[in-house]
Amino acid sequence: MIDKIKLLPDAVANQIAAGEVIQRPASVIKELVENAVDAGSDTITVNIVDGGRTLIQVIDNGCGMSETDARMSFERHATSKIRNANDLFCIRTMGFRGEALASIASIADVKLKTRRPEDELGTEVNIKGSKVEYQEAVSCPSGTNFAIRSLFYNVPARRKFLKNDSTEFRHIISEFQRIVLCHPDIEFALHHNNSEIYNLPKANLKQRISHVFGKAIVPKLASIKTNTSIVTIGGYIGKPENARKKSGEQYFFINNRYMRHPYFHKAVMNAYEQILPQGMLPTYFIYFEADPDTIDINIHPTKTEIKFENEHAIFQMLQSSVKEGLGKFNLVPSIDFETSGVVDIPVLSKHSGFNPPQVTINHNFNPFESQEQSTSSKPKYSYPTREKKETENWEQLYAGFDLSTEQKETPVTVSERKTNNLFQLKGKYILTPVKSGLMMIDQKRAHERILYESFIHSLSSKDLVTQKSMFPQKIDLSHDDLLIVEQLNNDLVALGFKIKLDKESVTIEAYPPELENINPQEIIDGLLQNCRDCDNSNTSPFENIAITMAKAGAIKYGQVLSQDEMQEVFDKLFATPMPNYSPTGRIVISIISNDEILERFK
Ligand code: ADP
Ligand code: MG
């Protein structure tokens, strides 16, 4: 009998490997650009013709290759990056398998020109379908220039499978973006059919993100940073209101390499839980740094799925890091208040004791008197901002809310004020002037946030306040609904409820004082509704209850508020950790900027 097993010729083996590594033109770009990065380049240019079908060219100014290396680089398992199996556990380079060039050369017409800085002459190699056509000395710039033509020319099935040029080019762009977002210190350019798509100068990370996605993205991002012994997490996360239904702008990187990580994605989503409408995806650019021997990048041929040794712990750290970053968005209005960089909105609560300024009012002040005259005599009025000593605190707290410094130019009588200038509009919004314009607060959503925080707080605090029902009302419920209330009962008790469960009804015997004016039936209906809606979300039942009650208990639209009430909403809102969003993720605060106002009076 004849033996059947034969070794495949190299060219065939390479083609098979190519099937795995090179799925489409974008994969070639990824491999070549990563090689250019590994070569220490600081300028990398990519030229594409016809979605990569006709030409893919990558030019770098990196270390280049010797004559022999240029030839060797196309051998299977030829790599300068690892020498033994142990090296696999401390990979710092983008590539390491040594199969990319061999694969590409087996399914395309490849021309390589390369020169090391120290060599006078470079070398040019042409390989087509794994066969070396020629190699000769050339004069060329130092660095490496790969030109790939006729991709998949000898694999008709693959070539046919390619989508139209614009689809392939979209894939190229997303591979390109994943790489450039990791290397802001490298200059990149991308051209398609001779037109420039990207020209990215060296920059810092934030600038790079803005060069790639447009300037408009920058104000929508907050930075995150967490440093622990097992991992460093840094980068940027997007404002909840800029979240979109589609996926795309979610990026994880590990040690400067793009990765997909559904589990970590979940950690991010958890952090956004209470502030993002269901089905929306936030933007994020999150960079992890971890010791290479605590991760395994070897589990997938295209190396985008990565396993971490401490996944569980990192999940927690990521979640809290993102939460902390989200907290920064509360300071968005503070950008407006920012006059001296010391304004910290959350301290502006009723209980944070500070002394209002003593303002001298000159009742005889005559605004028609000229400035000279008025200053020649004793000052007739003084502005709080000038009373440095007594008002230091005050100034810091109110820097943004107050009569702004511009008003110094217009002589006005300043009346003593402990509170903000608050106005109500249409029984719906609370308005107040701030440094940057006119702030509008949605009264109902603001109150929802305030109540939500106080309910969440009562879970953790021992001294629970509860109020007895004067006329306990019996509410009839179906069997299913009764079961739900029964399940929620512990949480309800923690919130200050006392509910008596009967066979076919419940009676609310006591409730949290915030819900004093709310019809018990409405509370129970809301709870049940929310539970059914949120059955498949991972909001905790407790949070669900808190949301329902906040919605039920919040001041309604149309309710006229007194000055004191508005002040209370205002103070308490800014004492919450997240004043900008209601617990269901809706916007609470909006500011009409000074520019917009000026525009109207043009
Ligand atoms: P890997 O990147 O996994 O090592 P590749 O097949 O992508 O394998 O590349 C093989 C080798 O060719 C690399 O290890 C490197 O030594 C060399 N090489 C490839 N591209 C470049 C480049 N642009 N500049 C310098 N050397 C390169
Ligand atoms: Mg490589």
XYZ file of C-alpha atoms and ligand atoms in Angstrom:
630
model
C 0.000 0.000 0.000
C 1.256 3.465 -0.768
C 1.451 6.043 2.035
C -1.082 8.796 1.601
C 0.210 11.612 3.755
C 2.339 14.192 1.980
C 3.750 17.513 3.107
C 2.055 20.410 1.428
C 4.282 22.592 -0.719
C 5.108 25.867 1.054
C 3.154 27.936 -1.429
C -0.007 25.975 -0.676
C 0.554 26.066 3.077
C 1.001 29.812 2.852
C -2.201 30.188 0.897
C -4.061 28.239 3.538
C -2.562 30.422 6.267
C -3.460 33.454 4.197
C -7.076 32.373 4.318
C -6.907 32.873 8.058
C -4.804 35.991 8.312
C -5.840 37.881 5.191
C -9.580 38.036 4.798
C -9.790 41.215 2.792
C -7.697 44.230 1.798
C -8.170 45.744 5.250
C -6.277 42.799 6.779
C -3.288 43.577 4.545
C -3.310 47.196 5.680
C -3.436 46.070 9.283
C -0.444 43.726 8.912
C 1.693 46.137 6.907
C 0.990 49.173 9.059
C 1.611 47.199 12.244
C 4.937 46.071 10.801
C 5.777 49.685 10.045
C 4.949 50.617 13.654
C 7.094 47.750 14.945
C 9.928 49.034 12.758
C 10.003 52.220 14.833
C 8.732 54.531 12.104
C 7.478 57.991 12.911
C 5.837 58.628 9.547
C 3.629 56.078 7.821
C 1.771 56.660 4.550
C -0.875 54.355 3.117
C -2.006 54.576 -0.509
C -5.000 52.615 -1.681
C -6.412 52.202 -5.167
C -9.869 50.733 -5.798
C -10.617 49.675 -2.253
C -7.306 47.794 -2.176
C -8.152 45.556 -5.101
C -5.647 47.237 -7.408
C -3.022 48.589 -5.024
C -2.185 48.697 -1.335
C 0.971 50.605 -0.563
C 2.507 51.244 2.842
C 5.567 53.470 3.111
C 7.452 53.985 6.363
C 10.650 55.595 7.593
C 11.493 52.857 10.084
C 14.534 50.660 10.563
C 14.411 49.065 7.098
C 15.819 45.617 6.295
C 19.084 44.199 5.074
C 19.248 42.438 1.730
C 18.947 39.031 3.391
C 16.199 40.062 5.808
C 14.204 41.508 2.933
C 14.182 38.082 1.350
C 13.752 36.204 4.648
C 10.793 38.310 5.739
C 8.609 36.410 3.264
C 9.447 33.000 4.708
C 6.795 31.375 6.813
C 7.499 31.752 10.539
C 10.154 34.304 9.754
C 10.102 36.943 12.423
C 12.604 39.152 14.116
C 10.267 39.659 17.047
C 10.330 36.448 19.030
C 12.940 33.771 19.340
C 11.358 31.181 21.608
C 8.069 30.148 23.176
C 8.758 32.144 26.329
C 8.900 35.351 24.326
C 5.247 34.761 23.547
C 4.434 35.855 27.062
C 6.071 39.218 26.896
C 5.066 40.509 23.524
C 5.387 44.232 23.090
C 5.313 44.318 19.295
C 2.192 44.313 17.143
C 3.185 41.239 15.108
C 5.000 38.130 16.205
C 3.740 35.176 14.209
C 5.928 35.799 11.224
C 3.246 34.702 8.833
C 1.745 37.924 7.543
C 4.245 38.634 4.783
C 4.426 34.969 3.759
C 0.640 34.882 3.549
C 0.321 38.098 1.595
C 3.061 37.091 -0.825
C 1.255 33.820 -1.548
C -1.900 35.525 -2.817
C -0.672 38.738 -4.433
C 2.024 40.466 -6.391
C 4.298 42.056 -3.794
C 7.048 44.571 -4.363
C 9.248 45.484 -1.421
C 11.798 48.295 -1.451
C 13.736 48.771 1.738
C 16.905 50.359 3.043
C 18.444 50.564 6.479
C 19.650 54.061 7.394
C 23.214 52.817 7.669
C 23.243 51.234 4.181
C 24.059 53.156 1.076
C 21.920 51.126 -1.249
C 18.584 49.506 -0.610
C 17.116 46.352 -2.031
C 14.035 45.608 -4.086
C 12.307 42.217 -3.999
C 9.390 41.136 -6.138
C 7.408 38.066 -5.065
C 4.264 36.795 -6.734
C 2.324 33.777 -5.515
C 5.205 32.887 -3.150
C 7.663 32.866 -6.052
C 10.570 35.283 -6.024
C 10.572 37.025 -9.393
C 13.698 39.082 -8.790
C 15.778 40.864 -6.164
C 18.111 43.719 -6.985
C 19.895 46.676 -5.449
C 18.103 50.011 -5.710
C 18.612 53.463 -4.448
C 15.673 54.393 -2.247
C 14.886 56.394 0.891
C 15.654 54.685 4.190
C 12.720 52.774 5.552
C 10.368 50.336 3.882
C 7.927 50.546 1.020
C 5.525 47.660 0.383
C 3.317 47.675 -2.704
C 0.719 44.921 -2.949
C -1.021 44.464 -6.305
C -3.674 42.078 -7.549
C -4.722 40.778 -4.175
C -6.258 37.276 -4.360
C -5.361 37.055 -8.084
C -4.826 33.318 -7.663
C -7.709 32.689 -5.241
C -10.761 33.423 -7.418
C -13.197 32.436 -4.698
C -11.739 35.111 -2.431
C -11.567 37.743 -5.093
C -15.192 37.170 -5.997
C -16.118 37.396 -2.340
C -14.762 40.952 -2.084
C -17.463 43.568 -1.679
C -17.593 46.727 -3.751
C -14.704 49.150 -3.415
C -16.425 51.527 -1.061
C -17.327 48.743 1.361
C -13.787 47.410 1.299
C -12.490 50.911 1.813
C -14.732 51.333 4.845
C -13.130 48.254 6.348
C -9.726 49.723 5.565
C -10.629 52.946 7.316
C -11.722 51.165 10.450
C -8.497 49.090 10.601
C -6.535 52.267 9.978
C -8.374 54.091 12.765
C -7.753 51.308 15.250
C -4.031 51.620 14.655
C -3.708 55.404 14.524
C -5.672 55.736 17.775
C -2.904 53.781 19.500
C -0.028 55.763 18.083
C -0.659 59.493 18.298
C 3.099 59.999 18.317
C 3.360 58.678 14.753
C 2.378 60.768 11.746
C -0.050 58.937 9.438
C -1.577 59.624 6.052
C -4.185 57.685 4.110
C -4.999 58.220 0.435
C -7.641 56.533 -1.674
C -7.581 56.805 -5.466
C -5.205 59.729 -5.115
C -7.363 61.744 -2.761
C -6.269 62.414 0.783
C -8.551 60.850 3.369
C -6.470 61.418 6.490
C -3.411 63.427 7.229
C -2.674 63.031 10.892
C 0.195 64.980 12.402
C 1.945 63.852 15.552
C -0.279 64.796 18.457
C -1.395 63.848 21.915
C -4.174 61.303 22.301
C -7.013 63.774 22.606
C -5.853 65.678 19.545
C -5.486 62.441 17.625
C -9.053 61.477 18.462
C -10.214 64.889 17.289
C -8.166 64.646 14.064
C -9.738 61.283 13.320
C -13.341 61.954 14.340
C -13.585 65.718 13.992
C -13.245 68.596 16.433
C -16.850 68.297 17.537
C -16.081 65.132 19.482
C -13.741 66.769 21.996
C -16.275 68.579 24.223
C -18.276 65.357 24.340
C -15.501 63.417 26.052
C -14.365 63.055 29.641
C -11.094 61.470 30.585
C -10.719 58.436 32.799
C -7.666 57.228 34.664
C -7.105 54.363 37.057
C -3.787 53.051 38.186
C -3.492 49.726 39.970
C -0.891 47.048 40.311
C -2.630 44.750 37.845
C -3.727 47.209 35.214
C -3.686 50.835 34.147
C -6.879 52.120 32.594
C -6.961 55.427 30.772
C -8.658 57.178 27.897
C -11.905 58.939 27.148
C -15.590 58.232 27.473
C -18.483 59.951 25.743
C -21.342 61.996 27.130
C -24.504 59.980 27.534
C -26.506 62.248 25.247
C -24.109 61.544 22.435
C -24.717 57.837 22.650
C -26.118 56.289 19.521
C -28.079 53.225 18.611
C -25.361 51.828 16.398
C -22.087 50.369 17.487
C -18.837 51.681 16.089
C -17.222 54.231 18.299
C -16.383 51.796 21.063
C -12.693 51.136 21.326
C -10.683 49.047 23.735
C -6.940 48.867 23.434
C -4.533 46.709 25.339
C -0.854 47.604 25.361
C -1.409 49.740 22.266
C -3.298 47.126 20.327
C -6.981 47.182 19.459
C -9.038 44.468 21.116
C -12.591 43.351 21.343
C -13.797 42.487 24.802
C -17.523 41.852 25.227
C -17.130 41.287 28.961
C -15.385 44.607 29.553
C -17.924 46.264 27.289
C -20.514 45.103 29.778
C -18.611 46.821 32.576
C -18.765 50.079 30.652
C -22.452 49.640 29.950
C -23.091 48.970 33.634
C -21.506 52.278 34.495
C -23.839 54.054 32.077
C -26.822 52.106 33.319
C -28.877 54.815 34.968
C -28.113 57.546 32.517
C -28.490 55.950 29.114
C -31.764 55.092 27.448
C -31.997 51.391 26.638
C -30.389 50.215 23.431
C -28.024 53.187 23.176
C -24.268 52.748 22.989
C -21.852 55.291 24.418
C -18.646 56.322 22.663
C -15.454 55.238 24.391
C -11.739 55.047 23.812
C -10.338 53.000 26.650
C -6.686 52.056 26.895
C -5.460 49.277 29.156
C -1.860 48.685 30.073
C -1.037 45.366 31.644
C 2.020 43.250 32.116
C 2.188 41.115 28.931
C 2.530 37.960 30.959
C -0.904 38.509 32.489
C -2.628 38.504 29.104
C -2.858 35.995 26.310
C -2.993 37.573 22.886
C -2.337 34.298 21.186
C -5.863 32.952 21.215
C -7.094 34.322 17.906
C -5.334 34.510 14.541
C -6.283 38.090 13.944
C -5.566 38.809 17.584
C -8.478 41.004 18.490
C -9.839 38.836 21.307
C -7.632 38.866 24.327
C -7.715 36.964 27.565
C -6.783 38.595 30.841
C -5.625 36.790 33.934
C -7.574 39.100 36.272
C -10.685 39.693 34.254
C -12.981 39.891 37.211
C -11.008 42.470 39.095
C -10.412 44.526 35.966
C -14.149 44.466 35.265
C -14.800 46.134 38.620
C -12.041 48.673 38.209
C -13.209 49.543 34.732
C -16.771 49.990 35.857
C -15.860 52.336 38.661
C -13.354 54.194 36.555
C -16.024 54.893 33.939
C -18.498 55.901 36.630
C -15.994 58.318 38.011
C -15.400 59.698 34.525
C -19.130 60.142 34.036
C -19.204 62.127 37.231
C -17.040 64.683 35.476
C -19.851 65.511 33.112
C -21.654 67.006 36.055
C -19.013 69.595 35.920
C -19.978 70.490 32.415
C -21.948 73.456 33.627
C -18.950 74.313 35.734
C -17.044 75.009 32.569
C -19.486 77.842 32.366
C -19.079 78.837 35.949
C -15.377 78.620 35.679
C -13.959 82.037 36.189
C -11.076 81.380 38.461
C -10.904 77.614 38.220
C -11.985 77.114 41.805
C -15.690 76.600 41.378
C -16.955 73.325 42.660
C -20.672 73.101 42.068
C -21.550 70.165 44.296
C -20.581 72.048 47.437
C -23.304 74.525 46.722
C -25.785 72.968 49.057
C -27.987 74.573 51.618
C -25.889 73.184 54.396
C -22.524 74.312 53.200
C -22.210 77.298 55.419
C -20.760 80.430 53.976
C -21.369 84.074 54.652
C -23.044 86.134 52.038
C -21.071 89.230 51.234
C -21.744 92.476 52.898
C -22.521 94.821 50.102
C -22.685 98.496 50.703
C -25.528 100.088 48.923
C -25.489 103.695 48.179
C -29.039 104.847 47.851
C -27.925 108.212 46.582
C -26.103 106.737 43.715
C -26.753 108.574 40.507
C -25.975 106.521 37.429
C -25.828 109.664 35.297
C -22.964 111.042 37.212
C -19.761 110.513 35.309
C -17.273 107.866 36.409
C -14.637 110.471 37.217
C -16.890 112.363 39.494
C -18.049 109.344 41.335
C -14.560 108.058 41.956
C -13.243 111.440 42.918
C -15.395 111.346 45.989
C -15.853 108.320 48.212
C -16.879 105.166 46.372
C -20.623 105.161 46.091
C -21.084 101.491 45.692
C -18.953 98.459 45.826
C -19.097 95.192 44.033
C -18.869 91.960 45.889
C -15.922 90.814 43.805
C -13.912 93.724 45.056
C -14.377 92.909 48.698
C -11.575 90.466 48.651
C -11.185 89.638 52.292
C -14.647 89.060 53.585
C -15.980 87.492 50.477
C -13.365 85.053 49.426
C -15.584 82.048 50.019
C -18.565 83.647 48.567
C -16.707 84.583 45.465
C -15.614 81.047 44.885
C -19.003 79.564 45.316
C -20.839 82.050 43.256
C -18.207 82.953 40.749
C -20.374 81.814 37.895
C -23.811 82.555 39.126
C -23.146 86.018 40.157
C -23.276 89.345 38.529
C -20.402 88.863 36.261
C -17.408 91.101 36.170
C -18.591 92.625 32.893
C -21.203 94.374 34.927
C -18.549 96.438 36.581
C -18.676 98.615 33.537
C -22.332 99.442 33.975
C -23.082 101.228 37.200
C -25.912 99.366 38.850
C -27.090 99.240 42.367
C -26.301 95.899 43.867
C -28.800 94.588 46.291
C -27.801 92.134 48.925
C -28.496 88.609 47.832
C -28.197 85.285 49.564
C -29.706 83.350 46.763
C -29.532 82.997 43.045
C -31.636 84.887 40.605
C -34.164 82.217 39.831
C -37.185 82.510 37.578
C -39.764 79.994 36.587
C -40.860 79.618 32.993
C -44.149 78.041 31.969
C -44.355 76.086 35.206
C -41.683 73.866 33.719
C -38.236 75.377 33.804
C -36.137 77.180 36.353
C -34.000 79.858 34.743
C -30.930 81.553 36.119
C -28.186 83.697 34.620
C -24.735 82.123 34.695
C -21.412 83.358 33.517
C -21.723 81.775 30.103
C -25.352 82.584 29.427
C -28.754 81.550 30.629
C -29.131 78.257 32.424
C -32.432 76.380 32.143
C -33.273 73.546 34.479
C -36.105 71.142 33.828
C -37.870 71.198 37.212
C -39.391 67.727 37.042
C -36.271 65.965 35.860
C -34.169 67.873 38.374
C -36.440 66.745 41.164
C -36.354 63.172 39.853
C -32.577 63.208 40.177
C -32.782 64.658 43.691
C -35.324 62.086 44.859
C -33.500 59.219 43.196
C -30.298 60.092 45.030
C -32.098 60.373 48.332
C -33.752 56.971 47.864
C -30.444 55.382 46.924
C -28.969 57.036 49.973
C -31.626 55.690 52.304
C -30.638 52.151 51.392
C -27.184 52.682 52.803
C -28.131 54.822 55.767
C -29.445 53.321 58.946
C -31.641 56.152 60.090
C -34.526 55.559 57.791
C -37.348 58.041 57.806
C -40.793 56.719 57.268
C -44.240 58.120 57.612
C -47.397 56.319 58.641
C -50.365 56.396 56.299
C -53.247 58.242 57.911
C -55.756 56.356 55.850
C -54.128 53.153 54.616
C -55.583 52.254 51.289
C -56.141 48.714 50.113
C -55.030 48.070 46.536
C -56.351 45.015 44.707
C -53.758 43.109 42.719
C -53.599 40.092 40.431
C -51.727 37.045 41.610
C -48.688 37.806 39.373
C -48.487 41.356 40.545
C -48.709 40.282 44.150
C -45.732 38.009 43.560
C -43.732 40.927 42.193
C -44.535 43.116 45.190
C -43.606 40.237 47.459
C -40.231 39.904 45.748
C -39.614 43.611 46.063
C -40.731 43.790 49.640
C -37.274 43.786 51.233
C -36.132 46.626 49.056
C -39.337 48.485 49.708
C -38.803 48.178 53.429
C -35.256 49.458 53.001
C -36.704 52.528 51.337
C -39.129 53.290 54.136
C -42.235 51.417 53.009
C -44.302 49.197 55.155
C -46.588 47.099 53.035
C -49.101 44.572 54.248
C -49.575 41.713 51.802
C -52.917 39.963 51.671
C -54.253 37.260 49.402
C -55.513 39.540 46.689
C -54.422 42.980 47.775
C -51.729 45.069 49.399
C -52.009 47.911 51.858
C -49.380 50.628 52.159
C -49.177 51.266 55.875
C -46.169 53.562 55.801
C -44.095 55.209 53.116
C -41.044 57.429 52.627
C -41.956 61.045 53.424
C -40.907 62.170 49.922
C -43.978 60.382 48.597
C -46.392 62.083 50.912
C -48.533 63.558 48.189
C -48.555 60.636 45.877
C -51.492 58.350 45.454
C -50.485 54.835 46.693
C -52.172 53.264 43.699
C -49.890 55.283 41.436
C -46.818 54.101 43.316
C -47.782 50.456 43.089
C -48.738 50.745 39.404
C -45.484 52.489 38.618
C -43.464 49.854 40.457
C -45.143 47.003 38.648
C -44.819 48.689 35.277
C -41.156 49.401 35.780
C -40.477 45.861 36.920
C -42.068 44.414 33.832
C -40.176 46.854 31.590
C -36.873 46.246 33.230
C -37.172 42.513 33.586
C -34.422 41.914 31.100
C -32.188 44.828 31.944
C -29.615 44.384 34.638
C -30.738 47.288 36.744
C -31.102 46.076 40.283
C -34.671 45.891 41.561
C -33.716 48.445 44.134
C -32.636 50.957 41.542
C -35.806 50.257 39.634
C -37.888 51.089 42.634
C -35.882 54.212 43.259
C -36.451 55.323 39.668
C -40.162 54.630 39.803
C -40.582 56.470 43.033
C -38.481 59.375 41.859
C -40.676 59.667 38.791
C -43.858 59.384 40.775
C -42.748 61.723 43.521
C -41.158 64.486 41.450
C -42.814 67.872 41.148
C -45.045 67.905 38.131
C -44.896 70.254 35.203
C -47.265 73.131 35.712
C -46.581 73.337 39.409
C -45.793 76.920 40.306
C -42.744 77.141 42.548
C -41.917 79.795 45.098
C -38.460 81.377 45.242
C -37.575 79.160 48.179
C -38.737 76.045 46.423
C -36.744 76.886 43.321
C -33.701 77.607 45.454
C -34.122 74.275 47.171
C -34.352 72.381 43.906
C -31.347 74.290 42.653
C -29.196 73.639 45.719
C -30.144 70.024 46.073
C -29.692 69.317 42.374
C -26.126 70.561 42.443
C -25.454 68.562 45.566
C -26.183 65.322 43.690
C -23.331 63.536 42.004
C -25.007 63.726 38.604
C -27.029 66.907 38.192
C -26.936 66.855 34.407
C -29.088 63.808 33.902
C -32.313 62.464 35.259
C -32.158 58.869 36.540
C -33.526 57.703 33.203
C -30.850 59.528 31.282
C -32.686 62.638 30.183
C -31.067 66.052 30.117
C -31.765 68.203 33.159
C -29.732 71.306 32.410
C -29.323 73.321 29.255
C -27.546 76.625 28.744
C -28.271 79.259 26.118
C -24.844 80.676 25.561
C -23.991 84.356 25.572
C -23.064 84.050 21.932
C -26.490 82.712 21.061
C -28.090 85.537 22.968
C -25.909 88.141 21.252
C -26.802 86.607 17.917
C -30.478 87.246 18.558
C -29.951 90.955 18.999
C -27.823 91.442 15.933
P 5.829 39.463 12.239
O 5.399 40.895 12.134
O 4.847 38.609 12.937
O 7.226 39.301 12.739
P 5.655 39.528 9.384
O 5.472 38.471 8.379
O 4.630 40.577 9.451
O 5.846 38.837 10.770
O 7.059 40.210 9.137
C 8.225 39.403 9.114
C 9.461 40.213 9.482
O 9.756 41.147 8.450
C 9.329 41.047 10.713
O 9.579 40.299 11.885
C 10.338 42.155 10.488
O 11.618 41.715 10.893
C 10.364 42.292 8.984
N 9.552 43.451 8.566
C 8.303 43.418 8.084
N 7.861 44.659 7.767
C 8.862 45.507 8.074
C 9.034 46.931 7.965
N 8.067 47.728 7.513
N 10.227 47.462 8.346
C 11.215 46.665 8.816
N 11.096 45.327 8.943
C 9.960 44.739 8.573
Mg 3.773 41.550 11.145
